[in-house]
């Protein structure tokens, strides 16, 4: 009997499932109360994984990607047990409401989907702590209130959008804080070192990247976002330590596409928050500072995709640490920050649950209107298909944003608005033109991204005011009020069966896009000898423009197979040539053909440089050009052996080594001995003060006017915040005339559209090359203050100057802004690889 009982017990051990561990609170799991210390990202991941195991009937956890530094990105899905059993069907039904899934009609009455995005800015670190508290509260089975809310809602939690930035901040803070936090604002724990934890690995602000998706964290997140399309999205932030809490409704300007319901529901949620904040005596503000215009924020992008997008701003930021003394004799603690963000999290769930039916009905109407073509005056946008590689860059953006597009039916004439000249004119479609209809689920986003000039209801806005894709990508585009038929595919110019012909002499490469610049970088990286043409020439009836690349077999015998491999990799249709004798233009022995040297490149970074500006260039070389780049700290510039480098890029910033003529003397000697110095934005402005031959253009002084109204200078105190708007240029598009005979502008037409971010403009150079100039009034789109507008004319914005055997290249504005200004990337590529060669 004892033996039988033993084996029966053993059998039951294997048959009866072991009970799951009970759900632990964050404090029990972590071993400290939330707010006592900052939690490293890996422990947040562990808590979410533990919760998923403890409450599988109410939660699913998904690893949806990883950061550049290899940290996991997570999404937690929480709802009632009944909803969780059909979670995939809920997702699909929601997409049916939008029209993005058409397998069958959508069912009414589905749960509302709420998406919480925590900690997009790494040093705004309270919200990832909040994510654990919110998760624990929602999963609590003994809470009848949350159980009721989860019956008609699905909550999606991203506990940390920016793990690399968060860990950069948290690891630093945990290393410098003492046994007891020091609330004195002057203590070192309140002053982060460069670059701070706000941004990701490449110093990109992920809260400006939603639409552009230049970073892998954003790409992974938006792929999931577009598979769910939530009704509500909340983006959790922090502001300066002394500020009250901010929640919606937002400030003007609102973009005109934001619907009345989207506005009113922000107010509904805001009033619900106010009830709790009033009860606790917490101060807050609404309708100020945080507007809804620029399309790539965590509130506007969801709004332009049918959601109720909102930003929540808690006091704190990277300065607050665990505790910081405020000017009002109070102390802000991490525990306070957690309490406030937790309150708005739960209040959002409550407000949505209480209004779910109305929210779902309005969500469906939003997309019914979009699919019916009721958004905006234009029914179709057309992107001319002249440059295949540029079109590929744009369609990749469409695909990432789930924007529907097709190709034009050849030969159809249309009357359309021409983006580049601002006129209505006749245009005949080709079968390589991309056609983007506005009767589609993403109609609102399409309108916002394409519109030539967005309507601005208030010029006091938080970010850039112009971003239109035709200008950002440099692609001739049209808009028509006519709904155009679509063809499924373009003319097949990229046949997978294309075979590069073999040549015993050499190859030609047309050079007219950033993709060609990437191909050039790959050739040089692989030690393939490349020449570029200074003048046009013709071969076999084909015209090759200035900048075209020539790769001869002579000197490349051992590399020809690698050349063909790279051509296939970059989808570059190189042309075989059998002779150096050209039909027109120069022959290959001419001095108009220049052999390129493989450059060794350095980038100034660290204290003094703008972390975002330096990060853009770092990312461009590592992730796009895939070409080696040495990062040099600005503080080490004086001690660096510059003879080892051919090119030095100095991004926007303010530098001690450019502060005086003496400080910059060593760098000037390096340039005179053959170095190439590329100066961006304020770095160029600093050099303009060193008497190197670059001069900033000054605004014309006002002439005395006896008839001037003597009361003009009288101002109202209440208008003080708006008085400086006349001197403001938050980001506007200008048309720049290019000298495309200069290597800096090879691959471009005679113009370029620049995103102007400052009033910096340089005097026309007598001794250098004015490669990009603004003549007269060339503003195309965006807001420019009246006084700034008067200054931005008749000056140079892109220039090059010979200095001894070297070159100084300068950009008044950022040609690779946030990496979404696609058409400027070839300019910087040319500056590095072509100029001075």
Coordinates of N, CA, C and O in Angstrom, one line a residue, residues 17 38-39 112 137 198 237 313 317 367 372 385 389-390 495 512 592 668 741 749 773 782 793 821 833:
X17 N -1.1 20.3 -12.9 CA -0.2 21.4 -13.1 C 0.2 22.2 -11.9 O -0.6 22.3 -11.0
X38 N 15.9 54.4 -9.0 CA 15.5 54.1 -10.4 C 15.8 52.7 -10.7 O 16.8 52.1 -10.4
X39 N 14.9 52.1 -11.5 CA 15.0 50.7 -11.8 C 15.6 50.5 -13.2 O 15.2 51.1 -14.2
X112 N -12.6 49.2 -26.8 CA -11.7 50.3 -27.2 C -10.3 50.0 -26.8 O -10.0 49.4 -25.8
X137 N -1.8 47.3 -11.1 CA -3.2 47.7 -10.7 C -4.2 47.1 -11.7 O -5.3 46.6 -11.3
X198 N 18.3 61.7 -22.7 CA 17.0 61.9 -23.5 C 16.9 61.1 -24.7 O 15.8 60.5 -25.0
X237 N 5.6 62.1 -20.6 CA 6.9 62.9 -20.6 C 7.1 63.5 -19.3 O 6.3 63.5 -18.4
X313 N 2.6 65.6 -19.3 CA 3.9 66.1 -18.9 C 4.0 66.3 -17.4 O 3.3 67.1 -16.8
X317 N 12.1 65.8 -15.4 CA 13.1 65.8 -16.4 C 14.4 65.2 -15.9 O 14.4 64.6 -14.8
X367 N -12.7 57.0 -40.1 CA -12.2 56.2 -41.2 C -13.2 56.0 -42.4 O -12.8 55.9 -43.5
X372 N -13.9 57.3 -47.9 CA -14.8 57.9 -48.9 C -14.2 59.1 -49.7 O -14.9 59.7 -50.5
X385 N 8.1 59.9 -61.7 CA 9.0 58.8 -61.6 C 10.3 58.9 -62.3 O 10.7 57.9 -62.8
X389 N 15.7 55.5 -57.9 CA 16.2 55.2 -56.6 C 15.6 56.2 -55.5 O 15.3 55.8 -54.4
X390 N 15.3 57.4 -56.0 CA 14.6 58.4 -55.0 C 13.2 57.9 -54.8 O 12.7 58.0 -53.6
X495 N 14.3 44.5 -63.2 CA 14.1 43.1 -63.4 C 15.1 42.3 -62.6 O 16.3 42.5 -62.6
X512 N 23.0 60.4 -59.4 CA 21.9 61.4 -59.2 C 21.1 61.3 -58.0 O 20.0 61.9 -57.9
X592 N 39.5 66.2 -66.9 CA 38.2 66.4 -66.4 C 37.6 65.2 -65.7 O 36.5 65.1 -65.2
X668 N 43.4 75.5 -38.9 CA 43.6 76.2 -40.2 C 44.8 75.7 -40.9 O 44.8 75.6 -42.1
X741 N 27.4 72.9 -61.3 CA 28.6 72.5 -62.0 C 29.7 72.3 -60.9 O 30.8 71.9 -61.3
X749 N 19.5 69.0 -59.7 CA 19.2 70.0 -60.7 C 19.7 71.4 -60.3 O 20.5 71.4 -59.4
X773 N 22.5 79.5 -53.1 CA 22.2 80.8 -52.7 C 20.7 81.0 -52.7 O 20.0 80.3 -53.4
X782 N 5.9 77.2 -44.6 CA 6.3 77.4 -43.2 C 6.3 78.8 -42.7 O 6.2 79.7 -43.5
X793 N 17.5 86.8 -47.7 CA 17.5 87.0 -49.2 C 18.9 87.5 -49.6 O 19.6 88.1 -48.8
X821 N 15.2 64.6 -43.8 CA 15.3 65.5 -45.0 C 16.2 64.8 -46.0 O 17.4 65.0 -46.1
X833 N 33.1 63.1 -50.1 CA 33.8 62.2 -51.1 C 34.3 62.9 -52.4 O 35.3 62.5 -53.0

